[in-house]
Coordinates of C-alpha atoms in Angstrom, one line a residue:
M110 CA -151.2 88.9 -14.6
L111 CA -151.5 85.3 -13.6
K112 CA -152.0 82.5 -16.2
R113 CA -155.2 80.7 -15.9
S114 CA -155.0 77.0 -14.8
L115 CA -156.0 74.5 -17.4
H116 CA -158.0 72.4 -14.9
P117 CA -160.3 73.6 -12.1
G118 CA -158.7 73.6 -8.7
E119 CA -155.2 73.2 -10.1
P120 CA -153.0 76.4 -9.7
S121 CA -150.9 77.4 -12.7
L122 CA -147.2 76.6 -12.5
S123 CA -146.6 80.4 -12.7
E124 CA -148.8 81.2 -9.8
P125 CA -146.9 82.3 -6.6
P126 CA -147.1 79.8 -3.7
S127 CA -149.8 80.3 -1.1
P128 CA -148.8 80.2 2.5
S129 CA -149.8 76.5 2.6
H130 CA -147.1 75.8 0.0
R131 CA -144.3 77.2 2.1
A132 CA -141.9 74.6 3.5
S133 CA -142.3 73.5 7.1
P134 CA -139.4 74.1 9.5
V135 CA -138.5 70.4 9.2
T136 CA -138.6 70.4 5.4
L137 CA -136.6 73.6 5.3
G138 CA -134.1 72.4 7.8
L139 CA -133.5 69.1 5.9
A140 CA -133.0 70.9 2.6
L141 CA -130.6 73.4 4.1
L142 CA -128.6 70.6 5.8
L143 CA -128.2 68.7 2.5
I144 CA -127.1 71.9 0.8
A145 CA -124.6 72.8 3.5
V146 CA -123.1 69.3 3.6
G147 CA -122.8 69.3 -0.2
L148 CA -121.1 72.6 -0.2
L149 CA -118.7 72.0 2.7
L150 CA -117.7 68.3 2.1
P151 CA -114.0 68.1 1.2
P152 CA -113.7 65.1 -1.3
G153 CA -110.0 64.4 -0.8
A154 CA -110.2 64.5 3.0
A155 CA -113.4 62.5 3.0
A156 CA -111.8 59.8 0.8
E157 CA -108.9 59.5 3.2
A158 CA -111.2 59.4 6.3
L159 CA -113.4 56.7 4.7
R160 CA -110.5 54.4 3.7
G161 CA -108.8 54.8 7.1
G162 CA -105.5 53.0 7.1
V163 CA -106.0 51.4 3.7
A164 CA -103.2 52.9 1.5
T165 CA -104.8 52.4 -1.9
Q166 CA -108.0 54.0 -3.0
P167 CA -110.4 52.4 -5.4
P168 CA -110.7 54.0 -8.9
G169 CA -112.9 57.0 -9.1
L170 CA -113.4 57.5 -5.4
V171 CA -112.6 61.2 -5.3
P172 CA -114.5 62.1 -8.5
G173 CA -117.4 60.1 -7.0
L174 CA -117.3 62.2 -3.9
W175 CA -117.4 65.3 -6.0
L176 CA -120.5 63.9 -7.7
L177 CA -121.9 63.3 -4.2
K178 CA -121.4 66.9 -3.3
A179 CA -123.3 68.1 -6.3
A180 CA -126.1 65.6 -5.8
L181 CA -126.6 66.6 -2.1
V182 CA -127.0 70.2 -3.1
A183 CA -129.3 69.3 -6.0
H184 CA -131.5 67.2 -3.7
G185 CA -131.7 70.0 -1.1
V186 CA -133.0 72.3 -3.8
A187 CA -135.3 69.5 -5.0
I188 CA -136.9 69.2 -1.6
L189 CA -137.9 72.8 -1.7
A190 CA -139.0 72.8 -5.4
V191 CA -141.3 69.7 -5.0
R192 CA -142.9 71.2 -1.9
R193 CA -143.5 74.5 -3.6
W194 CA -144.9 72.8 -6.7
L195 CA -147.2 70.2 -5.1
G196 CA -147.9 71.9 -1.7
P197 CA -148.3 69.9 1.5
G198 CA -150.7 67.4 0.0
P199 CA -153.5 65.7 1.9
R200 CA -152.7 64.3 5.4
P201 CA -152.7 60.5 5.6
G202 CA -156.1 59.2 6.4
Q203 CA -157.2 56.2 8.4
D204 CA -158.9 54.5 5.5
G205 CA -157.4 51.1 4.7
T206 CA -155.4 50.8 7.9
I207 CA -154.3 47.2 8.4
P208 CA -155.8 45.6 11.5
L209 CA -153.1 45.5 14.1
L210 CA -153.7 42.3 15.9
P211 CA -153.8 40.0 12.8
L212 CA -150.7 41.8 11.5
L213 CA -148.8 41.3 14.7
L214 CA -149.8 37.6 14.7
L215 CA -148.6 37.2 11.1
L216 CA -145.3 38.9 11.8
A217 CA -144.7 36.9 15.0
V218 CA -145.3 33.6 13.2
G219 CA -143.1 34.7 10.3
A220 CA -140.3 35.6 12.7
A221 CA -140.6 32.4 14.7
L222 CA -140.3 30.3 11.5
R223 CA -137.2 32.1 10.4
L224 CA -135.2 31.6 13.6
P225 CA -134.4 27.9 13.6
G226 CA -131.1 27.2 11.9
L227 CA -130.6 30.9 11.2
G228 CA -126.9 30.7 12.0
E229 CA -126.1 27.4 10.5
G230 CA -124.4 26.3 7.3
L231 CA -123.2 29.4 5.3
W232 CA -123.0 28.8 1.6
Y233 CA -120.4 30.2 -0.8
D234 CA -121.9 33.5 -1.7
E235 CA -122.6 34.3 2.0
I236 CA -119.0 33.5 2.9
Q237 CA -117.8 35.8 0.1
T238 CA -120.1 38.5 1.5
L239 CA -118.6 38.0 5.0
V240 CA -114.9 37.7 4.0
E241 CA -114.7 40.4 1.3
Y242 CA -117.2 43.0 2.6
V243 CA -118.7 42.6 6.0
R244 CA -115.3 42.2 7.7
Q245 CA -114.1 45.5 6.2
P246 CA -114.3 48.7 8.2
L247 CA -117.5 50.6 7.4
G248 CA -115.7 53.3 5.5
V249 CA -113.9 50.7 3.3
L250 CA -117.2 48.8 2.9
V251 CA -119.2 51.7 1.6
T252 CA -116.5 52.6 -0.9
T253 CA -116.0 49.1 -2.4
F254 CA -118.1 47.7 -5.2
D255 CA -115.7 45.4 -7.1
S256 CA -118.3 42.7 -8.0
T257 CA -122.0 42.3 -8.3
N258 CA -121.8 40.0 -5.2
Q259 CA -121.6 43.3 -3.3
H260 CA -125.2 44.0 -2.2
L261 CA -124.2 47.3 -0.7
L262 CA -127.1 48.2 1.7
Y263 CA -127.3 44.6 2.9
S264 CA -123.5 44.5 3.5
V265 CA -123.8 47.6 5.6
A266 CA -126.7 46.2 7.6
A267 CA -124.8 42.9 8.2
R268 CA -121.7 44.8 9.2
L269 CA -123.7 46.7 11.9
A270 CA -125.3 43.5 13.1
T271 CA -121.9 41.7 13.4
V272 CA -120.4 44.7 15.3
V273 CA -123.3 44.5 17.8
L274 CA -123.8 40.7 18.0
G275 CA -120.4 39.4 17.0
E276 CA -119.3 37.7 13.8
G277 CA -121.4 34.6 13.1
G278 CA -124.0 33.2 10.8
F279 CA -126.9 34.5 13.0
A280 CA -125.7 38.1 12.9
L281 CA -124.8 37.9 9.2
R282 CA -128.2 36.6 8.3
L283 CA -130.3 38.7 10.7
P284 CA -131.0 41.6 8.2
A285 CA -132.3 39.1 5.7
A286 CA -134.6 37.6 8.2
L287 CA -135.9 41.0 9.3
F288 CA -136.4 42.1 5.7
G289 CA -138.2 38.8 5.1
V290 CA -140.6 39.3 8.0
A291 CA -141.2 43.0 7.0
S292 CA -142.1 41.8 3.5
L293 CA -145.0 39.9 4.9
W294 CA -146.5 43.2 6.0
A295 CA -145.7 44.6 2.6
V296 CA -147.7 41.8 0.9
V297 CA -150.8 42.6 2.9
W298 CA -150.3 46.4 2.4
Q299 CA -149.7 46.1 -1.4
G300 CA -152.2 43.3 -2.0
R301 CA -155.1 45.2 -0.3
K302 CA -154.8 48.0 -2.8
W303 CA -156.1 45.8 -5.7
L304 CA -157.4 42.6 -4.2
P305 CA -160.2 41.6 -1.8
E306 CA -158.7 41.8 1.7
R307 CA -159.0 38.1 2.4
E308 CA -156.8 37.3 -0.6
A309 CA -154.1 39.7 0.5
W310 CA -154.0 38.1 3.9
W311 CA -153.9 34.6 2.5
A312 CA -151.0 35.5 0.2
A313 CA -149.0 36.7 3.2
A314 CA -149.9 33.6 5.2
V315 CA -148.7 31.3 2.3
L316 CA -145.4 33.3 2.1
A317 CA -145.0 33.2 5.9
V318 CA -144.7 29.4 5.8
S319 CA -143.2 29.1 2.3
Y320 CA -140.0 27.0 2.0
H321 CA -138.6 29.4 -0.5
H322 CA -139.4 32.6 1.4
V323 CA -137.9 31.1 4.6
W324 CA -134.8 29.9 2.7
F325 CA -134.2 33.4 1.3
S326 CA -134.9 35.0 4.7
Q327 CA -132.0 32.9 6.0
N328 CA -129.7 33.8 3.1
A329 CA -127.2 36.6 3.9
R330 CA -127.8 38.4 0.6
G331 CA -129.9 41.3 -0.5
Y332 CA -132.8 39.3 -2.0
T333 CA -135.4 39.7 0.8
G334 CA -134.5 43.5 0.9
L335 CA -135.1 43.6 -2.8
L336 CA -138.4 41.8 -2.4
L337 CA -139.5 44.2 0.4
G338 CA -138.5 47.3 -1.6
T339 CA -140.2 46.1 -4.8
L340 CA -143.5 45.6 -2.9
V341 CA -143.4 48.9 -1.2
A342 CA -142.2 50.9 -4.3
T343 CA -144.9 49.2 -6.5
G344 CA -147.6 50.1 -4.1
L345 CA -146.5 53.7 -3.7
F346 CA -146.2 54.2 -7.5
A347 CA -149.6 52.7 -8.0
D348 CA -150.9 55.4 -5.6
L349 CA -149.1 58.1 -7.6
L350 CA -150.7 57.0 -10.8
Q351 CA -154.2 56.3 -9.5
R352 CA -154.9 58.8 -6.7
D353 CA -156.3 62.3 -7.3
A354 CA -153.8 64.3 -5.2
P355 CA -150.1 63.8 -5.6
S356 CA -148.1 65.1 -2.7
P357 CA -144.5 65.6 -1.7
R358 CA -144.9 62.8 0.8
R359 CA -145.9 60.3 -2.0
V360 CA -143.3 61.5 -4.4
W361 CA -140.4 61.3 -1.9
G362 CA -141.8 58.1 -0.3
Y363 CA -141.6 56.3 -3.7
A364 CA -138.2 57.9 -4.5
L365 CA -136.6 56.8 -1.2
A366 CA -138.1 53.3 -1.3
M367 CA -137.0 52.7 -4.9
A368 CA -133.6 54.2 -4.4
L369 CA -132.8 52.1 -1.3
T370 CA -133.9 49.0 -3.2
V371 CA -131.5 49.8 -6.0
V372 CA -128.7 50.3 -3.4
T373 CA -129.6 47.0 -1.8
H374 CA -129.5 45.1 -5.1
V375 CA -128.7 46.8 -8.5
T376 CA -131.1 44.5 -10.4
A377 CA -133.9 46.7 -8.9
L378 CA -133.2 49.0 -11.8
V379 CA -135.5 46.7 -13.8
V380 CA -138.3 47.6 -11.4
L381 CA -137.6 51.3 -11.9
A382 CA -137.5 50.8 -15.6
G383 CA -140.8 48.8 -15.5
H384 CA -142.5 51.6 -13.5
G385 CA -141.2 54.1 -16.0
L386 CA -142.8 52.3 -18.9
V387 CA -146.1 52.1 -17.1
W388 CA -145.9 55.9 -16.5
L389 CA -145.3 56.4 -20.3
W390 CA -148.4 54.3 -21.1
K391 CA -150.5 55.9 -18.4
A392 CA -149.5 59.6 -18.6
R393 CA -151.8 60.6 -21.4
S394 CA -154.9 59.5 -19.5
L395 CA -154.0 61.5 -16.4
P396 CA -156.2 64.6 -16.3
T397 CA -153.9 67.3 -14.8
A398 CA -150.3 68.4 -15.3
R399 CA -149.5 67.6 -11.7
R400 CA -150.9 64.1 -11.9
R401 CA -149.0 63.5 -15.1
W402 CA -145.6 64.8 -13.9
A403 CA -145.6 63.9 -10.2
P404 CA -144.9 60.2 -11.0
F405 CA -142.1 61.3 -13.4
A406 CA -140.6 63.4 -10.7
A407 CA -140.7 60.4 -8.3
L408 CA -139.0 58.2 -10.9
S409 CA -136.4 60.8 -11.6
L410 CA -135.7 61.4 -7.9
A411 CA -135.5 57.6 -7.3
G412 CA -132.7 57.4 -9.9
T413 CA -130.8 60.4 -8.7
I414 CA -131.0 59.4 -5.0
A415 CA -129.7 55.9 -5.9
A416 CA -126.9 57.5 -7.9
T417 CA -126.2 59.8 -4.9
C418 CA -125.9 56.8 -2.5
L419 CA -123.7 55.0 -5.1
A420 CA -121.7 58.0 -6.1
P421 CA -118.5 57.0 -4.3
V422 CA -118.5 53.6 -6.0
L423 CA -120.0 54.5 -9.3
P424 CA -116.9 53.8 -11.5
Q425 CA -116.4 50.4 -9.7
L426 CA -120.1 49.6 -10.1
L427 CA -120.1 50.2 -13.8
G428 CA -117.1 47.9 -14.1
A429 CA -118.6 45.2 -12.0
L430 CA -121.8 45.3 -14.1
G431 CA -119.8 45.0 -17.3
S432 CA -117.9 41.9 -16.0
S433 CA -120.8 40.3 -14.2
G434 CA -121.8 36.7 -15.0
T435 CA -119.2 34.1 -15.9
S436 CA -116.1 34.0 -18.0
V437 CA -117.1 30.5 -19.1
G438 CA -118.5 30.7 -22.6
G439 CA -121.6 28.6 -23.4
A440 CA -122.0 27.5 -19.7
T441 CA -125.0 25.3 -19.0
W442 CA -126.5 27.9 -16.6
Q443 CA -126.7 30.4 -19.4
R444 CA -129.2 28.3 -21.4
P445 CA -133.0 29.1 -21.2
G446 CA -133.8 25.3 -21.1
W447 CA -131.6 24.8 -18.1
F448 CA -133.2 27.8 -16.4
V449 CA -136.7 26.4 -17.0
V450 CA -135.8 22.9 -15.7
E451 CA -134.0 24.4 -12.7
A452 CA -136.8 26.7 -11.8
I453 CA -139.4 24.0 -12.0
T454 CA -137.2 21.6 -10.0
G455 CA -136.8 24.2 -7.3
L456 CA -140.6 24.8 -7.1
V457 CA -141.4 21.1 -7.0
R458 CA -138.8 20.7 -4.2
G459 CA -140.2 23.6 -2.2
L460 CA -143.9 23.1 -2.5
P461 CA -146.0 20.4 -0.8
A462 CA -147.0 17.7 -3.3
G463 CA -145.0 19.9 -5.7
I464 CA -145.3 17.5 -8.7
V465 CA -149.1 18.1 -8.6
V466 CA -149.2 21.6 -7.2
V467 CA -146.8 23.2 -9.7
P468 CA -148.9 22.5 -12.8
L469 CA -152.0 23.7 -10.9
A470 CA -150.2 26.8 -9.7
A471 CA -149.3 27.6 -13.3
I472 CA -153.0 27.5 -14.2
V473 CA -154.2 29.7 -11.4
V474 CA -151.3 32.2 -11.7
T475 CA -152.2 32.6 -15.4
A476 CA -155.9 33.1 -14.4
G477 CA -154.9 35.6 -11.7
I478 CA -152.8 37.7 -14.1
A479 CA -155.5 37.7 -16.8
N480 CA -158.2 38.8 -14.3
A481 CA -155.8 41.4 -12.8
M482 CA -155.2 42.9 -16.2
R483 CA -158.9 43.3 -16.7
R484 CA -159.6 44.7 -13.2
E485 CA -156.4 46.6 -12.2
R486 CA -154.4 46.9 -15.4
T487 CA -152.1 49.6 -14.1
T488 CA -151.1 47.7 -11.0
A489 CA -150.8 44.4 -12.9
L490 CA -148.4 46.0 -15.4
L491 CA -146.3 47.5 -12.5
M492 CA -145.9 44.0 -11.2
L493 CA -145.4 42.2 -14.5
L494 CA -143.2 44.4 -16.6
P495 CA -140.1 44.3 -14.3
M496 CA -140.0 40.5 -14.6
G497 CA -140.3 40.7 -18.3
I498 CA -137.5 43.3 -18.5
M499 CA -135.3 41.1 -16.3
A500 CA -135.8 38.1 -18.6
G501 CA -135.1 40.1 -21.7
L502 CA -131.9 41.6 -20.3
L503 CA -130.6 38.2 -19.1
L504 CA -131.3 36.6 -22.5
A505 CA -129.9 39.6 -24.5
T506 CA -126.7 39.8 -22.6
G507 CA -126.1 36.0 -22.3
H508 CA -125.9 36.4 -18.5
N509 CA -126.2 33.6 -16.0
L510 CA -129.9 32.6 -15.8
W511 CA -130.1 32.0 -12.0
P512 CA -133.8 31.6 -10.9
R513 CA -133.0 33.8 -7.8
F514 CA -132.8 36.8 -10.1
F515 CA -136.6 36.7 -10.2
F516 CA -137.2 36.4 -6.5
F517 CA -138.1 40.1 -6.3
G518 CA -141.4 39.1 -8.0
A519 CA -142.1 36.1 -5.8
A520 CA -144.8 37.9 -3.8
F521 CA -146.6 39.0 -6.9
V522 CA -146.7 35.4 -8.2
V523 CA -148.3 34.3 -4.9
L524 CA -150.8 37.2 -5.0
W525 CA -151.7 36.2 -8.6
A526 CA -151.9 32.5 -7.6
V527 CA -154.3 33.2 -4.7
H528 CA -156.4 35.6 -6.7
G529 CA -156.4 33.2 -9.7
G530 CA -157.5 30.3 -7.5
F531 CA -160.6 32.2 -6.4
V532 CA -161.3 33.3 -9.9
V533 CA -161.2 29.7 -11.3
L534 CA -163.3 28.4 -8.4
G535 CA -165.8 31.2 -8.9
R536 CA -166.3 30.1 -12.5
V537 CA -166.4 26.4 -11.9
I538 CA -168.4 26.2 -8.6
P539 CA -169.5 29.7 -7.8
S540 CA -171.7 28.7 -4.9
R541 CA -168.9 27.2 -2.9
A542 CA -165.8 29.0 -4.3
N543 CA -165.1 30.9 -1.1
T544 CA -165.4 27.9 1.2
I545 CA -163.3 25.6 -1.0
G546 CA -160.8 28.2 -1.8
Q547 CA -160.1 29.1 1.8
A548 CA -160.0 25.4 2.8
G549 CA -157.5 24.7 0.0
L550 CA -155.3 27.6 1.1
A551 CA -155.4 26.4 4.7
L552 CA -154.3 22.9 3.6
V553 CA -151.4 24.4 1.5
T554 CA -150.4 26.5 4.5
V555 CA -150.4 23.6 7.0
A556 CA -148.7 21.2 4.5
S557 CA -145.9 23.8 3.9
L558 CA -144.9 23.6 7.5
A559 CA -143.7 20.0 6.9
L560 CA -141.1 21.2 4.4
L561 CA -139.6 23.9 6.5
P562 CA -136.9 21.6 8.2
R563 CA -135.4 21.4 4.7
A564 CA -135.1 25.2 4.7
W565 CA -133.5 25.2 8.1
S566 CA -130.8 22.7 7.2
P567 CA -127.3 23.9 6.3
K568 CA -127.1 25.6 2.9
Q569 CA -123.6 24.2 2.7
D570 CA -121.5 22.7 5.5
Y571 CA -117.8 23.3 4.9
P572 CA -116.9 22.7 8.5
A573 CA -118.4 19.2 8.2
A574 CA -116.3 18.5 5.2
V575 CA -113.1 19.6 7.1
A576 CA -114.1 17.5 10.1
W577 CA -114.7 14.4 8.0
L578 CA -111.3 14.7 6.4
A579 CA -109.7 15.3 9.8
A580 CA -111.2 12.0 10.9
N581 CA -110.5 10.0 7.8
A582 CA -107.4 11.3 6.1
A583 CA -104.0 9.9 7.2
A584 CA -101.0 12.1 7.9
P585 CA -99.2 11.4 4.5
D586 CA -102.4 11.9 2.4
A587 CA -102.7 14.9 0.1
I588 CA -105.8 17.1 0.5
V589 CA -106.5 19.3 -2.6
A590 CA -109.2 22.0 -3.0
T591 CA -110.8 23.1 -6.2
E592 CA -111.5 26.7 -7.0
M593 CA -114.8 27.1 -5.1
I594 CA -113.3 25.4 -2.0
D595 CA -110.5 27.9 -1.6
L596 CA -112.5 30.8 -0.3
P597 CA -114.6 28.9 2.3
V598 CA -111.9 26.5 3.6
N599 CA -108.7 28.6 3.3
R600 CA -109.8 32.2 3.6
W601 CA -112.8 31.7 5.9
L602 CA -111.9 28.6 8.0
G603 CA -108.2 29.4 8.0
H604 CA -106.7 26.2 6.4
S605 CA -104.0 26.1 3.8
W606 CA -105.1 23.4 1.3
P607 CA -103.4 23.6 -2.1
V608 CA -105.7 24.5 -4.9
A609 CA -105.9 22.8 -8.3
L610 CA -107.5 24.8 -11.1
D611 CA -106.8 22.3 -13.9
A612 CA -105.8 18.6 -14.4
G613 CA -102.1 19.4 -14.7
Q614 CA -102.1 21.2 -11.3
L615 CA -104.0 18.3 -9.7
A616 CA -101.5 15.7 -11.2
A617 CA -98.6 17.7 -9.7
L618 CA -100.3 17.7 -6.2
E619 CA -101.3 14.1 -6.2
S620 CA -99.5 11.9 -3.6
A621 CA -97.3 9.2 -5.1
T622 CA -97.4 7.1 -1.9
A623 CA -100.7 7.7 -0.3
T624 CA -104.3 8.7 -0.9
T625 CA -105.1 12.0 -2.6
W626 CA -108.4 13.6 -1.5
V627 CA -110.1 16.2 -3.7
V628 CA -112.9 18.4 -2.4
Y629 CA -115.3 20.1 -4.7
T630 CA -118.7 21.6 -4.9
F631 CA -121.1 22.9 -7.6
P632 CA -120.1 20.2 -10.1
I633 CA -122.0 21.9 -12.9
R634 CA -119.7 24.9 -12.7
L635 CA -116.6 22.7 -12.3
E636 CA -117.4 20.7 -15.4
S637 CA -117.9 23.9 -17.5
A638 CA -115.0 26.0 -16.0
A639 CA -112.4 23.2 -15.9
P640 CA -113.4 20.3 -18.1
D641 CA -110.0 18.6 -18.0
L642 CA -110.0 18.6 -14.2
W643 CA -113.5 17.3 -14.2
Q644 CA -112.6 14.5 -16.6
R645 CA -109.7 13.5 -14.4
L646 CA -111.9 13.4 -11.3
E647 CA -114.5 11.3 -13.1
S648 CA -112.0 8.8 -14.5
E649 CA -109.5 8.4 -11.7
Y650 CA -111.3 9.4 -8.4
T651 CA -114.0 7.7 -6.4
V652 CA -116.6 9.7 -4.5
T653 CA -116.3 8.7 -0.8
Q654 CA -118.4 11.3 1.0
V655 CA -121.1 13.8 0.1
I656 CA -122.0 16.5 2.5
P657 CA -125.7 17.5 1.9
A658 CA -126.7 21.1 1.1
S659 CA -130.0 22.9 0.6
V660 CA -128.6 25.2 -2.0
G661 CA -129.0 23.7 -5.5
S662 CA -126.0 21.6 -6.6
G663 CA -124.2 22.8 -3.5
E664 CA -123.3 19.4 -2.0
I665 CA -119.7 19.2 -0.9
V666 CA -118.1 16.2 -2.5
I667 CA -115.0 14.4 -1.2
A668 CA -113.4 12.1 -3.8
A669 CA -110.3 9.9 -3.3
R670 CA -107.5 8.5 -5.5
R671 CA -105.3 5.9 -4.0
A672 CA -101.8 5.5 -5.2
A673 CA -100.8 2.3 -6.9
T674 CA -99.2 -0.3 -4.6
P675 CA -95.5 -1.0 -5.6

C-alpha cells in the first residue's frame, strides 16, 4: 500500500516512478558513461599518461584518481536518482527572455572595450601563471596545484588559447576577456530576477564601461570567471528557493555552475557556504519536501562535483590553502585599515570624479541593500552573505587582505548602487526620479569612457625596464634584481641577473668600480619582507627611473649606487 503524500500533488518518496519519471535516453546514456569510466579507469596508468615524460608525480595523485573513480560512479548514480525523485520538471518557458538585439549590442560594446591593450604589459601574477602553469603540458597542468596562484580552470582555458593562438599576452588574457563579456549578460539575467528591468540593464551598461571591470577582464587570472559563475549560480539558486517546481535541470544547472566556479577559483567556496546558510534559513518556510530538499541536493552536488574535478590535486590543494598568504608576519597588507584605504583609493582612481562619487556610491549602495532586504530578502542574502563570509575568513586567519578577493561581488554592488540611486531619488523627488536617475547613469557611463585608457595601459612593463637598462647601463655596471624581479626578468624574459634577497647579498654584488643598478617592484612588500635590504636601498641608492604600472604599487623602480671615486 502506497504512503499518502503530505502535500497535494506531491508524490510520496515511496511511490514508484511514473513513466514520465523515467530517464531519457540522453540522461541514461550520460549516467552509464560516467559509471563505466569510473569503473574502468586505471589510476596508475592514468597518472603516468597525464604526467607524460615528467618523472616525478605530485603527492597524492594516484589516491586522488581513485577518489575520481568513486566520484564518477557516484555521480552517474546521482543523475538517475535525481531524475527519478524530481521527474523531468517543467520545460523552460519563454517568460523573461532577454531581448536579443539590446543584449547583442551590450556584448559587442563590452567586447570592443576589452580589446585595446589586451596583450600588453603582463604583471607578476600573470607571468607566474604563464611560466608555472600555462606552459606545462595539459596533463601536467591539470595535476598541479602547488599554490593558490593556480586558478585551475582558467589555466586550462589559457593553455588551450595559447596552443591555438600562440604564446603571448593576447592569448593568455583572452579567457578573462570572454568571461568578462559573458558576465555582462549574467548581470542582466540575474538582475532582472529581482529588479525592474531598466535597472538591470543600467547596471550591465555601467559595468561594460567600468575601469575596474575592464581591468580585470584584461587580467590573466580567474577573477572574471569567478564573477560570472557567482552571478549565474546565485540566480539559479534563487530560482530553486523561490520557484514552485524544482527540476533536475535546475538542480544540476546550479551544481555545475557552482562547481566550475570553485574549480576556477577556490575562494568561490564562500559563495557555496553563503548559499548553504540561506537554505538553512529558508528551508522551514518551503511548503513541500521536494522544495526543501532540492536546494540541498544542488548544494551537495556542487560540492561533490567540484571535489571530483579537483580530486587529482586534492592533497596539493589542501597544502596550498594551508600555506596561502604570506610568510611575513604582521605585514602591512594584512591590516584592516590598510585594506580600507587601499579599497577606497582604488575606487577613487577607477571612477569618474571618484572623490565625489565614492561617498555618494556608499550612500546609494546602502539604500539599495536596505530596500532589497525588504523586497527580495532571499536574493539579497544570497548576494550579501558570501562577501561577509569572505571578510570574516580573511580576518580570522590573518590572510592577505587584497581588495581583489571581493571582486566576485562587484556586480552585486553595482546592482545595489543602481537600485539604491532610484530608491533615494524616489523619496527625494518622486515626480522626476526616473528622468534624473537615468540621466545621471548616462552621465556616469559616458564619463567612465574617459578613464578606460588607464585600464588599457600596461599593468607592469618589465621589458621596458630591461630596455632602459640596456640603453643606460655601461658594460662594467652591476645589475641586481630583487625577489619579485627574478621570475619576470630571468625566468620569463630569459636574462640572468643576480638576485639579492637581503642587504648582505646586495653588498656582495655591488660593483666596487662602477655603478650598481637595483631593480625592484611592490615596495610595500619589499619593505616588509626584507627590511634590511629596503633600508640599504633607501640610504645608499638614488631612484633614477620609474616604469609606470596600472596594478597598485606595481611600478618598476630602477635605483643606482655609484662607487666612490678613488
